[in-house]
mmCIF file of C-alpha atoms in Angstrom:
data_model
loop_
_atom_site.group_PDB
_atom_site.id
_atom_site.type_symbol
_atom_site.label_atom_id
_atom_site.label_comp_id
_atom_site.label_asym_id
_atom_site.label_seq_id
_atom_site.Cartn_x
_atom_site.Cartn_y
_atom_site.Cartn_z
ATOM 1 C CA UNK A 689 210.087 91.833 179.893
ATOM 2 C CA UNK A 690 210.476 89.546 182.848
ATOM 3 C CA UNK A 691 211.413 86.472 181.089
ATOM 4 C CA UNK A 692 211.907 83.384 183.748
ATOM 5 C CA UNK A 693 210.233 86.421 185.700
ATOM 6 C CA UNK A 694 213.432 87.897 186.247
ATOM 7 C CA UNK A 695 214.331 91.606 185.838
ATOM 8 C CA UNK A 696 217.858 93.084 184.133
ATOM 9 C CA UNK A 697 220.606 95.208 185.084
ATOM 10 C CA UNK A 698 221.261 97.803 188.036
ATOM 11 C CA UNK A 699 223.532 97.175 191.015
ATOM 12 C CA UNK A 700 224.122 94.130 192.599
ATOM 13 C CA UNK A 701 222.299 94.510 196.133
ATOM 14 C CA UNK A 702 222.985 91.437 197.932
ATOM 15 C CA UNK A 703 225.323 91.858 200.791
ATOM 16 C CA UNK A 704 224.358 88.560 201.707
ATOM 17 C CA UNK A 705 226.236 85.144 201.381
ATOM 18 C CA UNK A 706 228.458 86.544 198.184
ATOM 19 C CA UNK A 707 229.634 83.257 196.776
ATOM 20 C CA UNK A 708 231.614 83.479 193.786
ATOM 21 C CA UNK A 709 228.862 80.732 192.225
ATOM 22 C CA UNK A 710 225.902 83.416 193.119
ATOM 23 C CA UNK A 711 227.796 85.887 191.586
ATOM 24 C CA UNK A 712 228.057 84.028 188.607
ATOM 25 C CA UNK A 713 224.521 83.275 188.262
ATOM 26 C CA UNK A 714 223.942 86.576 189.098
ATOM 27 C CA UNK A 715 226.011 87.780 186.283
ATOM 28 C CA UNK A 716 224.708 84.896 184.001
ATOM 29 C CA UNK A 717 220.961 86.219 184.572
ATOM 30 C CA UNK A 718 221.757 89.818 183.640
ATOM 31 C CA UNK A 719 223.344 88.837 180.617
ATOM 32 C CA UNK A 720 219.922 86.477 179.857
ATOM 33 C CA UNK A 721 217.559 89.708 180.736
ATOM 34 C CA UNK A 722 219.409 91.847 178.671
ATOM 35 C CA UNK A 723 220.278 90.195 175.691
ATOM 36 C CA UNK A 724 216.190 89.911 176.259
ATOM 37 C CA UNK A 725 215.573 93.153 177.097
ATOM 38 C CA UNK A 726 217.253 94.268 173.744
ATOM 39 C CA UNK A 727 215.497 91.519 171.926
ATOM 40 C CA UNK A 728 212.086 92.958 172.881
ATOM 41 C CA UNK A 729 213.299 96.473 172.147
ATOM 42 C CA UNK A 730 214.801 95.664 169.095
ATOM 43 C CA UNK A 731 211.753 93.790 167.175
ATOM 44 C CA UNK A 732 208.760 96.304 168.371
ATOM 45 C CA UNK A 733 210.867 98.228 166.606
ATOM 46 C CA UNK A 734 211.074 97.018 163.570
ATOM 47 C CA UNK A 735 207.669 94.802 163.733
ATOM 48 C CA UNK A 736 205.067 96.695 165.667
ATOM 49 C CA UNK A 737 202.979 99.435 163.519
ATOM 50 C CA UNK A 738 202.266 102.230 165.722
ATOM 51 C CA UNK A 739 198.920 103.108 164.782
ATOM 52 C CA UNK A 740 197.755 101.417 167.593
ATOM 53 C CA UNK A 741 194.190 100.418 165.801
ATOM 54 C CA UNK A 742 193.826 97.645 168.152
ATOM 55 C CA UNK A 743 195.252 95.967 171.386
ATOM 56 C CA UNK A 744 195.985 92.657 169.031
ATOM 57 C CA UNK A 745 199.313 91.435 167.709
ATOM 58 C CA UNK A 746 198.057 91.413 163.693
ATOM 59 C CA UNK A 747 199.453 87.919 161.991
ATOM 60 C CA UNK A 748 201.942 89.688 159.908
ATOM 61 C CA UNK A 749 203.202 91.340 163.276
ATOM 62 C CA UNK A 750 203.306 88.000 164.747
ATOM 63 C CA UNK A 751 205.298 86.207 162.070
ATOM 64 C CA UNK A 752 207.509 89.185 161.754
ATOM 65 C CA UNK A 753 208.138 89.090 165.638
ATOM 66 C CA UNK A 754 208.811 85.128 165.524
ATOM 67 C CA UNK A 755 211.355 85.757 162.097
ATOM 68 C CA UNK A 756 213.033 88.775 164.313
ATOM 69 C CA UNK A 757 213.579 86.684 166.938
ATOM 70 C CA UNK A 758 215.460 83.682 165.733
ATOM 71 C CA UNK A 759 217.378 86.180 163.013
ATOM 72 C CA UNK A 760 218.530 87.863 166.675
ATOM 73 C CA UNK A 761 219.986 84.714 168.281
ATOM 74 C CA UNK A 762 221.755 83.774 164.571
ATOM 75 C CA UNK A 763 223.401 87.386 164.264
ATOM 76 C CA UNK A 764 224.316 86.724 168.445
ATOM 77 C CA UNK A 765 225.967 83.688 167.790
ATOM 78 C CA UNK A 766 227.714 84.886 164.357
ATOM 79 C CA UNK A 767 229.025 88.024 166.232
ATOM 80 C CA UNK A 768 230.006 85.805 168.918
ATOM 81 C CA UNK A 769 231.863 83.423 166.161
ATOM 82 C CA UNK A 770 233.683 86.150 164.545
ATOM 83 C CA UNK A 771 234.487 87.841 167.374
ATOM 84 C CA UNK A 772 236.084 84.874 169.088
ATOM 85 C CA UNK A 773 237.750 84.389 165.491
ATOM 86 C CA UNK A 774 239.943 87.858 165.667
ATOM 87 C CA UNK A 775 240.210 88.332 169.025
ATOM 88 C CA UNK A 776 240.386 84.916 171.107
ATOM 89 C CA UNK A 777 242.367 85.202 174.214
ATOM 90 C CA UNK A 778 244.856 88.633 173.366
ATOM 91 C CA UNK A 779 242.344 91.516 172.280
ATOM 92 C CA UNK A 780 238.813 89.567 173.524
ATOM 93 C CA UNK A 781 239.219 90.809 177.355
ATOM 94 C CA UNK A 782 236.146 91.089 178.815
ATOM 95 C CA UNK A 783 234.138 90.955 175.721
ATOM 96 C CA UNK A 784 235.592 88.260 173.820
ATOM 97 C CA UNK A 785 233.173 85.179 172.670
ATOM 98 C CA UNK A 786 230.496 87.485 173.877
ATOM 99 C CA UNK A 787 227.041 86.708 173.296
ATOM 100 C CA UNK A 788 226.912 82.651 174.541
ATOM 101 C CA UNK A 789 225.032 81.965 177.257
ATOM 102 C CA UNK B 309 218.783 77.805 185.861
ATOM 103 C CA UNK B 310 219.184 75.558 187.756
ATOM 104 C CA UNK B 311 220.211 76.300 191.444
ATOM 105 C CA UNK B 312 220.165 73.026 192.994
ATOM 106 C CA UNK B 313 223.565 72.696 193.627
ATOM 107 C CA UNK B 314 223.140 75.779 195.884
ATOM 108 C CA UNK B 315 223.126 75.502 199.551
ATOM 109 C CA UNK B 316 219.968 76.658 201.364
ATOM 110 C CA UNK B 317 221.344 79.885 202.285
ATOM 111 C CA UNK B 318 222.896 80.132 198.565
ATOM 112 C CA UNK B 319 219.391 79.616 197.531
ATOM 113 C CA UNK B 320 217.782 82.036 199.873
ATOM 114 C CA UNK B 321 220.653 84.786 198.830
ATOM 115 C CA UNK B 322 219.803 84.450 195.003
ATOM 116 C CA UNK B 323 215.758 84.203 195.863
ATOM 117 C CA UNK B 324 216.772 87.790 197.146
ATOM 118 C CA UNK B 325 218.718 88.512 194.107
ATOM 119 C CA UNK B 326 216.038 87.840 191.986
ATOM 120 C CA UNK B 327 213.139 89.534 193.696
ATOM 121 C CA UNK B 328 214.983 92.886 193.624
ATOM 122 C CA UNK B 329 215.741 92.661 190.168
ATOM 123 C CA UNK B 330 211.966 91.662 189.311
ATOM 124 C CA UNK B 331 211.304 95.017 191.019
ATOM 125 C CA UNK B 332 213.813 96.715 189.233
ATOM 126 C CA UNK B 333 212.669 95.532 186.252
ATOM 127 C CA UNK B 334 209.102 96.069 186.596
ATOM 128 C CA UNK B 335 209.600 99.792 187.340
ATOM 129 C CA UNK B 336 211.756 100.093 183.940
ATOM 130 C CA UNK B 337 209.100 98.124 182.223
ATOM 131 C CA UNK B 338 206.193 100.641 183.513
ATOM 132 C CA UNK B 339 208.559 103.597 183.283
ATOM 133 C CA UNK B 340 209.547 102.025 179.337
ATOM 134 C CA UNK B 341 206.252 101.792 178.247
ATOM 135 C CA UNK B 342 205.149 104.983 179.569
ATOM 136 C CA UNK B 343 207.830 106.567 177.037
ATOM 137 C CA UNK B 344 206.779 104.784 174.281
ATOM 138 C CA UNK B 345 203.319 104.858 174.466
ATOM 139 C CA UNK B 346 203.188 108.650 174.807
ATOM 140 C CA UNK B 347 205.628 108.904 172.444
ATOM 141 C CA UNK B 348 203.462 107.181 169.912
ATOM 142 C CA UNK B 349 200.403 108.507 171.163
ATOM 143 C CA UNK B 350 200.382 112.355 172.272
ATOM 144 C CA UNK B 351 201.253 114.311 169.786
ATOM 145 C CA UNK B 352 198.778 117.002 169.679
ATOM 146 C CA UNK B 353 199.046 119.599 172.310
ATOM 147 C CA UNK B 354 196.043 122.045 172.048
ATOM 148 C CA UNK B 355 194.801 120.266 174.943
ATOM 149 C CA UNK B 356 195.810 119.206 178.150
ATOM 150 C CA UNK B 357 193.231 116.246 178.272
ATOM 151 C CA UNK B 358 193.559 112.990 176.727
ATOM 152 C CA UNK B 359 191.717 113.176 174.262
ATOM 153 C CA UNK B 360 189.369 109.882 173.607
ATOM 154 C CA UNK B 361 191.481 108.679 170.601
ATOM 155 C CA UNK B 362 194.874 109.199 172.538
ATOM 156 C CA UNK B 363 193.149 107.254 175.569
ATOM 157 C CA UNK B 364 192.543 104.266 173.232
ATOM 158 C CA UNK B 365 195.724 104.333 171.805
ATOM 159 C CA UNK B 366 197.382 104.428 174.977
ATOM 160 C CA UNK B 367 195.454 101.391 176.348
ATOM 161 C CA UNK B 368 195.753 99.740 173.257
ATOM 162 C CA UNK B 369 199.492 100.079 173.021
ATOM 163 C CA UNK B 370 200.366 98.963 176.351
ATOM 164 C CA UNK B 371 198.271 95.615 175.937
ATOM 165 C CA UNK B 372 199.787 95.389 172.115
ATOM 166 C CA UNK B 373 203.704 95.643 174.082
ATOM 167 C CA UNK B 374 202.697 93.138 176.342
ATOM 168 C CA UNK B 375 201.584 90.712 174.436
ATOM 169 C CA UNK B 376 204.356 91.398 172.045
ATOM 170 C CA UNK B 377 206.666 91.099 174.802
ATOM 171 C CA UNK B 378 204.898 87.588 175.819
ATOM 172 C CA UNK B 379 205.510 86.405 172.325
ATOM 173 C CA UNK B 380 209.103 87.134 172.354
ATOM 174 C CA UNK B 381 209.067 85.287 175.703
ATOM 175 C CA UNK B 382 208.215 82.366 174.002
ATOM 176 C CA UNK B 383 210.333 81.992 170.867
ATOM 177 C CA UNK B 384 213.332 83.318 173.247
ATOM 178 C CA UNK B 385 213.354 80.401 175.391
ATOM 179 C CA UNK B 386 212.473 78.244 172.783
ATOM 180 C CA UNK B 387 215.751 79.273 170.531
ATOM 181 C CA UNK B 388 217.820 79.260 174.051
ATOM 182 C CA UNK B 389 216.502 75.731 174.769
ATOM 183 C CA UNK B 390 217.771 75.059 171.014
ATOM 184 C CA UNK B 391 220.804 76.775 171.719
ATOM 185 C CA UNK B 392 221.486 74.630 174.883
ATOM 186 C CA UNK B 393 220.628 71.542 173.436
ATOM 187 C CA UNK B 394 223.705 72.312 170.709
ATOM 188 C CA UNK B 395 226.455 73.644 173.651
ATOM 189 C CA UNK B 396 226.056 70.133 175.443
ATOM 190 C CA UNK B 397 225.985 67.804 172.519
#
């Protein structure tokens, strides 16, 4: 986890200064962390044996990690395409043309 | 991201921001891998000592996550780089 050293999720603690541009960075960087979070979930899944035999990443592991990886952000954006495709403004609410960053 | 358009108190509200997610998200990693590792790991019960091969697995599946997780790191921001470079074209 902590890519751009950043963690995901939980409440929003920052009484602070709550500009509506820091909450939308905010929001921005838990969507990032997530969709990363998942991403990371998602492929040791499907890529890591667990055998555990050594501490190593093996080089089919590797290639299968780097393949899971980019086949993530296509299915994103397709499910972002198609989803912006049947709903656009009337049924996409919140979630419509989900998944761009 | 880019933050320079922030002013200094901006900046100094989303450092905060940040840091407390970076702790927040450090705890779920530990508390994530914890799961998974004994998950994958302890599976025999007749006793209550990690056994030599479970300690090994252990160790060796928490350095395998990170550096799996490292790896992602690195083709993620490589494919949202990509992805960036196509939005503003």
């Amino acid at each position: 986890m902590s890519m751009f050293g950043l963690g995901g999720g939980g409440a929003q603690s920052a009484p602070q200064p709550s500009s509506a541009q820091i909450e939308a960075a905010t929001a921005e960087l838990d969507m990032i962390t997530d969709v990363f979070n998942r991403i990371v979930s998602s492929c040791h899944n499907k890529c890591i044996s667990t055998r555990y035999h050594e501490a190593e990443l093996n080089k089919g592991e590797s290639v299968c990690v780097d393949r899971c990886v980019a086949k993530f952000f296509t299915v994103n954006a397709k499910v972002g395409e198609q989803m912006q495709k049947m709903g656009g403004a009337a049924a996409g609410g919140g979630g419509g043309g989900g998944g761009f960053f | 991201m880019d933050f320079s358009s922030f002013s200094s108190a901006e900046q100094q509200a989303m450092q905060r921001v940040i840091e407390n997610k970076q702790r927040l998200d450090f705890m779920r990693l530990y508390a994530g891998l914890v799961e998974r590792c004994f998950d994958s790991c302890c599976n025999d019960f007749t006793s209550k000592a990690l056994s030599t091969k479970e300690d090994t697995c252990v160790s060796n599946c928490t350095l395998k996550f990170l550096k799996h997780s490292e790896r992602v790191g690195a083709r993620f921001s490589e494919e949202n780089a990509k992805m960036m470079g196509q939005q503003s074209k």
